[in-house]
Amino acid sequence: MKKLLQLFIAGIILSAILLYAIQAMNESQGYSGENTLTIYNWGNYIDMDLIKQFEKETGVNVIYETFDSNEAMLTKIQQGGTTYDIAVPSEYMIDKMREEDLLIPLDHRKLPNLNNIDDRFMDLPFDPGNKYSIPYFWGTVGIAFNPELLPNKTFTSWNDLWDPALKNEILLVDGAREVIGMGLNSLGYSLNDTNKQHLQEASQKLETLTPNIKAIVGDENKLLMQNNEAAIAVLWSGDAADIMWENEAIDYVVPKEGSNLWFDNMVIPKTVKNIEAAHQFINFMLDPEIAAQNTEYVAYSTPNKAALSYMDEEMVNDERFYPPPELTEKLEVYKNLGPKMLSYYNDLFLEFKMHPK
Protein backbone atom coordinates (compact mmCIF):
# COMPACT_ATOMS: atom_id res chain seq x y z
CA MET A 1 0.00 0.00 0.00
CA LYS A 2 2.82 2.34 0.90
CA LYS A 3 4.53 1.53 -2.39
CA LEU A 4 1.33 2.35 -4.35
CA LEU A 5 1.01 5.64 -2.53
CA GLN A 6 4.60 6.53 -3.39
CA LEU A 7 4.00 5.67 -7.05
CA PHE A 8 0.82 7.76 -7.03
CA ILE A 9 2.63 10.78 -5.56
CA ALA A 10 5.50 10.32 -8.02
CA GLY A 11 2.97 10.28 -10.89
CA ILE A 12 1.43 13.55 -9.73
CA ILE A 13 4.86 15.18 -9.44
CA LEU A 14 5.85 13.96 -12.91
CA SER A 15 2.58 15.23 -14.41
CA ALA A 16 3.13 18.64 -12.79
CA ILE A 17 6.67 18.80 -14.19
CA LEU A 18 5.45 17.88 -17.68
CA LEU A 19 2.64 20.46 -17.51
CA TYR A 20 5.08 23.15 -16.43
CA ALA A 21 7.51 22.17 -19.22
CA ILE A 22 4.75 22.34 -21.86
CA GLN A 23 3.58 25.71 -20.58
CA ALA A 24 7.14 27.03 -20.58
CA MET A 25 7.67 25.75 -24.13
CA ASN A 26 4.47 27.40 -25.34
CA GLU A 27 5.42 30.68 -23.70
CA SER A 28 8.87 30.54 -25.28
CA GLN A 29 7.21 30.12 -28.67
CA GLY A 30 4.74 32.93 -28.05
CA TYR A 31 1.66 30.80 -27.35
CA SER A 32 0.75 31.92 -23.84
CA GLY A 33 -2.69 33.49 -23.47
CA GLU A 34 -1.11 36.82 -22.51
CA ASN A 35 1.23 36.86 -25.51
CA THR A 36 -1.00 35.55 -28.28
CA LEU A 37 -3.55 37.26 -30.50
CA THR A 38 -5.91 35.10 -32.57
CA ILE A 39 -7.44 36.87 -35.58
CA TYR A 40 -10.35 35.58 -37.69
CA ASN A 41 -10.60 37.34 -41.05
CA TRP A 42 -11.64 36.85 -44.67
CA GLY A 43 -9.13 35.13 -46.93
CA ASN A 44 -6.46 37.30 -48.58
CA TYR A 45 -7.76 40.32 -46.70
CA ILE A 46 -4.59 41.71 -45.12
CA ASP A 47 -0.99 42.33 -46.10
CA MET A 48 0.75 39.59 -44.09
CA ASP A 49 3.87 41.76 -43.83
CA LEU A 50 1.82 43.93 -41.46
CA ILE A 51 1.20 40.93 -39.21
CA LYS A 52 4.96 40.41 -38.98
CA GLN A 53 5.48 44.11 -38.29
CA PHE A 54 2.89 44.06 -35.48
CA GLU A 55 4.53 41.01 -33.94
CA LYS A 56 7.94 42.68 -34.10
CA GLU A 57 6.72 45.96 -32.60
CA THR A 58 4.66 44.43 -29.78
CA GLY A 59 6.18 41.03 -29.09
CA VAL A 60 2.71 39.52 -29.48
CA ASN A 61 2.43 36.29 -31.46
CA VAL A 62 -0.41 36.34 -34.01
CA ILE A 63 -2.42 33.27 -34.99
CA TYR A 64 -4.28 34.10 -38.19
CA GLU A 65 -7.30 32.09 -39.41
CA THR A 66 -9.67 32.78 -42.29
CA PHE A 67 -13.33 32.24 -43.16
CA ASP A 68 -15.23 32.43 -46.45
CA SER A 69 -18.65 33.67 -45.30
CA ASN A 70 -20.19 35.67 -42.48
CA GLU A 71 -22.35 32.70 -41.61
CA ALA A 72 -19.36 30.37 -41.23
CA MET A 73 -17.66 32.95 -39.02
CA LEU A 74 -20.78 33.34 -36.87
CA THR A 75 -21.18 29.59 -36.36
CA LYS A 76 -17.56 29.20 -35.23
CA ILE A 77 -17.85 32.03 -32.72
CA GLN A 78 -21.23 30.80 -31.46
CA GLN A 79 -19.68 27.40 -30.76
CA GLY A 80 -16.97 29.07 -28.69
CA GLY A 81 -14.42 26.31 -29.24
CA THR A 82 -11.72 28.73 -30.46
CA THR A 83 -10.74 31.81 -28.50
CA TYR A 84 -10.78 34.44 -31.24
CA ASP A 85 -9.59 37.86 -30.11
CA ILE A 86 -10.55 39.75 -33.27
CA ALA A 87 -13.02 39.00 -36.07
CA VAL A 88 -13.94 40.98 -39.20
CA PRO A 89 -17.67 40.53 -39.97
CA SER A 90 -19.82 42.56 -42.35
CA GLU A 91 -22.26 45.21 -41.18
CA TYR A 92 -25.47 43.15 -41.10
CA MET A 93 -23.69 40.38 -39.22
CA ILE A 94 -22.41 42.84 -36.62
CA ASP A 95 -26.02 43.77 -35.91
CA LYS A 96 -26.88 40.09 -35.47
CA MET A 97 -23.86 39.45 -33.25
CA ARG A 98 -24.84 42.40 -31.06
CA GLU A 99 -28.33 40.94 -30.68
CA GLU A 100 -26.88 37.57 -29.67
CA ASP A 101 -24.50 39.18 -27.15
CA LEU A 102 -21.42 37.80 -28.92
CA LEU A 103 -19.34 40.99 -28.84
CA ILE A 104 -17.67 43.04 -26.13
CA PRO A 105 -17.74 46.87 -26.12
CA LEU A 106 -14.58 48.53 -27.38
CA ASP A 107 -12.54 50.88 -25.20
CA HIS A 108 -12.17 53.92 -27.46
CA ARG A 109 -9.57 55.37 -25.06
CA LYS A 110 -7.22 52.63 -26.26
CA LEU A 111 -7.84 53.55 -29.91
CA PRO A 112 -6.36 57.03 -30.42
CA ASN A 113 -6.01 56.38 -34.16
CA LEU A 114 -9.80 56.12 -34.42
CA ASN A 115 -9.74 59.85 -35.23
CA ASN A 116 -8.34 58.91 -38.66
CA ILE A 117 -11.63 57.32 -39.79
CA ASP A 118 -13.84 59.41 -42.09
CA ASP A 119 -16.91 60.63 -40.19
CA ARG A 120 -19.13 59.39 -43.03
CA PHE A 121 -18.35 55.82 -42.02
CA MET A 122 -18.90 56.20 -38.30
CA ASP A 123 -22.04 55.92 -36.17
CA LEU A 124 -24.01 53.89 -38.72
CA PRO A 125 -27.31 52.11 -37.91
CA PHE A 126 -25.77 48.65 -37.52
CA ASP A 127 -23.59 49.91 -34.62
CA PRO A 128 -24.57 53.32 -33.18
CA GLY A 129 -21.60 55.11 -31.71
CA ASN A 130 -19.29 52.33 -32.94
CA LYS A 131 -19.64 50.72 -29.55
CA TYR A 132 -18.65 47.29 -30.89
CA SER A 133 -17.00 47.78 -34.29
CA ILE A 134 -14.40 49.80 -36.18
CA PRO A 135 -14.47 50.18 -40.01
CA TYR A 136 -11.86 48.08 -41.83
CA PHE A 137 -12.81 48.23 -45.53
CA TRP A 138 -15.83 49.39 -47.46
CA GLY A 139 -17.12 49.16 -51.00
CA THR A 140 -20.08 48.88 -53.31
CA VAL A 141 -21.92 46.37 -55.47
CA GLY A 142 -21.90 47.27 -59.13
CA ILE A 143 -21.36 46.18 -62.72
CA ALA A 144 -17.97 45.18 -64.15
CA PHE A 145 -17.89 44.99 -67.94
CA ASN A 146 -15.48 44.59 -70.82
CA PRO A 147 -15.95 47.29 -73.51
CA GLU A 148 -13.76 45.31 -75.93
CA LEU A 149 -16.28 42.45 -75.87
CA LEU A 150 -19.25 44.81 -75.86
CA PRO A 151 -18.52 47.56 -78.41
CA ASN A 152 -20.79 50.61 -78.14
CA LYS A 153 -22.32 49.36 -74.86
CA THR A 154 -22.43 51.52 -71.76
CA PHE A 155 -23.86 50.77 -68.34
CA THR A 156 -25.31 53.50 -66.16
CA SER A 157 -28.43 51.75 -64.85
CA TRP A 158 -29.33 48.33 -63.48
CA ASN A 159 -31.94 48.18 -66.22
CA ASP A 160 -29.20 48.13 -68.87
CA LEU A 161 -28.64 44.48 -67.92
CA TRP A 162 -32.04 43.53 -69.35
CA ASP A 163 -30.94 44.40 -72.92
CA PRO A 164 -31.78 41.35 -75.14
CA ALA A 165 -28.44 41.83 -76.90
CA LEU A 166 -26.71 40.60 -73.72
CA LYS A 167 -28.00 37.05 -73.97
CA ASN A 168 -25.79 34.61 -72.02
CA GLU A 169 -23.28 37.35 -71.16
CA ILE A 170 -23.84 38.16 -67.47
CA LEU A 171 -22.25 36.64 -64.38
CA LEU A 172 -24.10 37.21 -61.11
CA VAL A 173 -22.57 37.00 -57.66
CA ASP A 174 -24.01 34.11 -55.68
CA GLY A 175 -25.72 36.19 -52.98
CA ALA A 176 -29.41 36.61 -52.15
CA ARG A 177 -29.13 40.15 -50.80
CA GLU A 178 -27.07 41.29 -53.78
CA VAL A 179 -29.27 39.80 -56.51
CA ILE A 180 -32.67 40.48 -54.94
CA GLY A 181 -31.36 43.93 -54.01
CA MET A 182 -30.41 44.54 -57.64
CA GLY A 183 -33.96 43.64 -58.68
CA LEU A 184 -35.42 45.97 -56.05
CA ASN A 185 -33.11 48.86 -57.02
CA SER A 186 -33.97 48.43 -60.70
CA LEU A 187 -37.61 49.13 -59.75
CA GLY A 188 -36.73 52.10 -57.58
CA TYR A 189 -37.23 50.24 -54.31
CA SER A 190 -34.91 50.03 -51.33
CA LEU A 191 -32.62 47.00 -51.19
CA ASN A 192 -33.82 46.59 -47.59
CA ASP A 193 -37.47 46.47 -48.69
CA THR A 194 -39.68 44.13 -46.65
CA ASN A 195 -42.88 44.73 -48.63
CA LYS A 196 -43.66 41.29 -50.05
CA GLN A 197 -45.51 42.75 -53.03
CA HIS A 198 -42.39 44.73 -53.96
CA LEU A 199 -40.26 41.64 -53.45
CA GLN A 200 -42.51 39.62 -55.72
CA GLU A 201 -42.26 42.35 -58.37
CA ALA A 202 -38.48 42.21 -58.12
CA SER A 203 -38.52 38.41 -58.31
CA GLN A 204 -40.72 38.46 -61.42
CA LYS A 205 -38.48 41.03 -63.07
CA LEU A 206 -35.39 38.97 -62.29
CA GLU A 207 -37.00 35.98 -64.00
CA THR A 208 -37.04 37.97 -67.24
CA LEU A 209 -33.27 38.47 -66.87
CA THR A 210 -32.49 34.73 -66.97
CA PRO A 211 -31.80 34.54 -70.75
CA ASN A 212 -28.95 37.01 -70.23
CA ILE A 213 -27.36 35.11 -67.35
CA LYS A 214 -24.28 33.06 -68.14
CA ALA A 215 -23.78 31.77 -64.59
CA ILE A 216 -24.28 32.52 -60.91
CA VAL A 217 -20.85 32.10 -59.35
CA GLY A 218 -18.51 32.94 -56.48
CA ASP A 219 -14.83 33.75 -56.94
CA GLU A 220 -14.88 32.18 -60.40
CA ASN A 221 -16.25 35.46 -61.75
CA LYS A 222 -12.82 37.05 -61.40
CA LEU A 223 -11.04 34.42 -63.48
CA LEU A 224 -13.77 34.37 -66.14
CA MET A 225 -13.68 38.15 -66.52
CA GLN A 226 -9.88 38.35 -66.48
CA ASN A 227 -9.66 35.74 -69.25
CA ASN A 228 -12.33 37.41 -71.40
CA GLU A 229 -14.63 34.39 -70.98
CA ALA A 230 -17.44 36.64 -69.78
CA ALA A 231 -18.32 40.21 -70.69
CA ILE A 232 -20.31 41.41 -67.63
CA ALA A 233 -20.38 40.63 -63.93
CA VAL A 234 -22.43 41.94 -61.03
CA LEU A 235 -20.05 41.84 -58.08
CA TRP A 236 -18.36 43.68 -55.24
CA SER A 237 -16.09 46.62 -55.99
CA GLY A 238 -13.05 44.92 -54.45
CA ASP A 239 -13.43 41.95 -56.79
CA ALA A 240 -13.79 44.40 -59.67
CA ALA A 241 -10.54 46.08 -58.64
CA ASP A 242 -8.77 42.70 -58.65
CA ILE A 243 -10.09 41.94 -62.13
CA MET A 244 -9.11 45.36 -63.46
CA TRP A 245 -5.59 44.88 -62.11
CA GLU A 246 -5.24 41.73 -64.22
CA ASN A 247 -7.20 42.95 -67.26
CA GLU A 248 -6.98 46.67 -67.98
CA ALA A 249 -9.83 46.49 -70.48
CA ILE A 250 -12.38 45.97 -67.69
CA ASP A 251 -14.41 48.89 -66.36
CA TYR A 252 -16.69 49.18 -63.31
CA VAL A 253 -19.74 51.31 -62.58
CA VAL A 254 -22.18 51.79 -59.71
CA PRO A 255 -25.66 52.18 -61.26
CA LYS A 256 -27.40 55.54 -60.90
CA GLU A 257 -30.41 54.08 -59.04
CA GLY A 258 -28.14 53.23 -56.15
CA SER A 259 -26.71 50.05 -54.70
CA ASN A 260 -25.24 48.48 -51.61
CA LEU A 261 -22.67 50.27 -49.49
CA TRP A 262 -21.02 47.51 -47.49
CA PHE A 263 -18.60 47.52 -44.60
CA ASP A 264 -16.34 44.96 -43.01
CA ASN A 265 -15.49 45.97 -39.46
CA MET A 266 -13.08 44.83 -36.78
CA VAL A 267 -14.78 43.54 -33.63
CA ILE A 268 -13.73 41.80 -30.41
CA PRO A 269 -15.82 38.64 -29.84
CA LYS A 270 -16.71 37.41 -26.38
CA THR A 271 -14.32 34.50 -26.97
CA VAL A 272 -11.46 37.01 -26.48
CA LYS A 273 -8.54 36.03 -24.27
CA ASN A 274 -6.26 38.99 -24.93
CA ILE A 275 -8.30 42.20 -24.81
CA GLU A 276 -5.23 44.41 -24.48
CA ALA A 277 -3.52 43.01 -27.60
CA ALA A 278 -6.83 43.13 -29.51
CA HIS A 279 -7.05 46.88 -28.93
CA GLN A 280 -3.36 47.24 -29.79
CA PHE A 281 -3.90 45.52 -33.13
CA ILE A 282 -7.00 47.53 -34.04
CA ASN A 283 -5.18 50.77 -33.24
CA PHE A 284 -2.16 49.55 -35.25
CA MET A 285 -4.36 48.95 -38.30
CA LEU A 286 -5.84 52.45 -37.93
CA ASP A 287 -2.43 54.09 -38.32
CA PRO A 288 -2.53 56.06 -41.62
CA GLU A 289 0.61 54.56 -43.13
CA ILE A 290 -0.34 51.04 -42.06
CA ALA A 291 -3.87 51.49 -43.45
CA ALA A 292 -2.46 52.85 -46.72
CA GLN A 293 -0.13 49.86 -47.16
CA ASN A 294 -2.95 47.45 -46.38
CA THR A 295 -5.33 49.20 -48.79
CA GLU A 296 -2.88 49.12 -51.68
CA TYR A 297 -2.38 45.40 -51.05
CA VAL A 298 -6.04 44.39 -50.68
CA ALA A 299 -7.38 46.94 -53.25
CA TYR A 300 -10.66 47.59 -51.43
CA SER A 301 -11.64 51.12 -50.35
CA THR A 302 -10.32 52.36 -47.03
CA PRO A 303 -12.46 54.32 -44.55
CA ASN A 304 -9.24 55.79 -43.16
CA LYS A 305 -9.30 59.40 -44.34
CA ALA A 306 -5.79 60.11 -43.07
CA ALA A 307 -4.42 57.16 -45.07
CA LEU A 308 -5.42 58.69 -48.41
CA SER A 309 -2.48 61.10 -48.39
CA TYR A 310 -0.08 58.11 -48.29
CA MET A 311 -1.73 56.33 -51.21
CA ASP A 312 -1.30 56.50 -54.97
CA GLU A 313 -3.26 59.53 -56.24
CA GLU A 314 -4.65 57.57 -59.18
CA MET A 315 -6.27 55.10 -56.76
CA VAL A 316 -7.63 57.78 -54.44
CA ASN A 317 -9.08 59.86 -57.28
CA ASP A 318 -10.80 56.90 -58.95
CA GLU A 319 -14.52 57.67 -58.48
CA ARG A 320 -15.44 54.09 -59.33
CA PHE A 321 -14.03 53.05 -55.95
CA TYR A 322 -14.23 56.34 -54.08
CA PRO A 323 -17.55 57.65 -55.43
CA PRO A 324 -18.58 61.29 -54.90
CA PRO A 325 -21.11 62.24 -52.18
CA GLU A 326 -23.98 62.62 -54.68
CA LEU A 327 -23.71 58.91 -55.43
CA THR A 328 -22.88 57.64 -51.94
CA GLU A 329 -26.08 59.31 -50.74
CA LYS A 330 -28.01 56.83 -52.90
CA LEU A 331 -26.17 53.84 -51.51
CA GLU A 332 -27.67 51.74 -48.72
CA VAL A 333 -26.14 49.64 -46.00
CA TYR A 334 -27.75 46.22 -45.58
CA LYS A 335 -30.00 46.08 -42.56
CA ASN A 336 -30.54 43.03 -40.41
CA LEU A 337 -33.93 41.94 -41.76
CA GLY A 338 -34.51 39.29 -39.12
CA PRO A 339 -34.59 35.52 -39.68
CA LYS A 340 -38.07 35.33 -41.25
CA MET A 341 -37.53 38.05 -43.83
CA LEU A 342 -34.01 36.87 -44.60
CA SER A 343 -35.43 33.40 -45.18
CA TYR A 344 -37.97 34.94 -47.57
CA TYR A 345 -35.16 36.64 -49.53
CA ASN A 346 -33.24 33.35 -49.66
CA ASP A 347 -36.33 31.48 -50.91
CA LEU A 348 -36.87 34.00 -53.69
CA PHE A 349 -33.22 33.76 -54.67
CA LEU A 350 -33.33 29.95 -54.71
CA GLU A 351 -36.41 30.03 -56.95
CA PHE A 352 -34.60 32.44 -59.24
CA LYS A 353 -31.51 30.20 -59.43
CA MET A 354 -33.69 27.21 -60.35
CA HIS A 355 -35.64 29.13 -63.00
CA PRO A 356 -34.94 27.74 -66.50
CA LYS A 357 -33.63 30.01 -69.20
C-alpha angles and dihedrals in degrees: 000000000000090000091052091050091051091050090049092051091046089052092053092049091049092049091050091050092049092048091050091048092051091048091049091049092050091049091050089054093047098256101121115119091245094051102040132083119193114201126192112197143149116279117274090004102129138042100252090209086071090057089055091047092051091049091050094048097045106025088233117137113227124213108195123198130172139213132195102212140026089239093055090049092049094050092051093050092044089055090053095206094127122051101228114185097189133021131179110215128166123257100264091048091052088058090051093047090051090053091051092048093240097135135068122221115260122240102231090191087071092052107066091157089064086093088073093069117101110252090229089070098047131086095021123168096259090061116013112208090005088266092158108016144047122202114255106168135347138191148146141257113242148132124293114194141171112231090193090063093039107044115195092009122127130179122211100137137044086236091066087076091068092066107129088221088071095067112158092355106106130090116199125201112246097245130115096210092048098048099038087043090054089053091049093047091049087060094046094256129130116265086229092056115145096182103118092207090057090046091052090050090052091047092051091048091050089054088062089056094060096094088061095050117102096180145331105233148158124221091342088083090074095055093043092051094043091053094047091245091127131032103204137029134180104214148125120299093241091057089048090053090052091051093047090051089058098036116032092192091072121098131190133209137179107220118246094239089066135252144202122316104199133189135196110202136190114242137172111232122212088250087074119135099173109044094164094054090044090059090044091055095046091050090047091055090049092060107114097233093044091048091048093052091047092048094051089051099046095034095214121123118275123222088204104108093187091055093063093077089060094050134086108279092223090060095045094048094049103112091196088072101022100038121194121259093258089065099037088056088065093050121098133208114226112256125213099258095189126248097284097050093041088053089052091053090049092050092052091048092049090051089050093050091051094048111114120237 
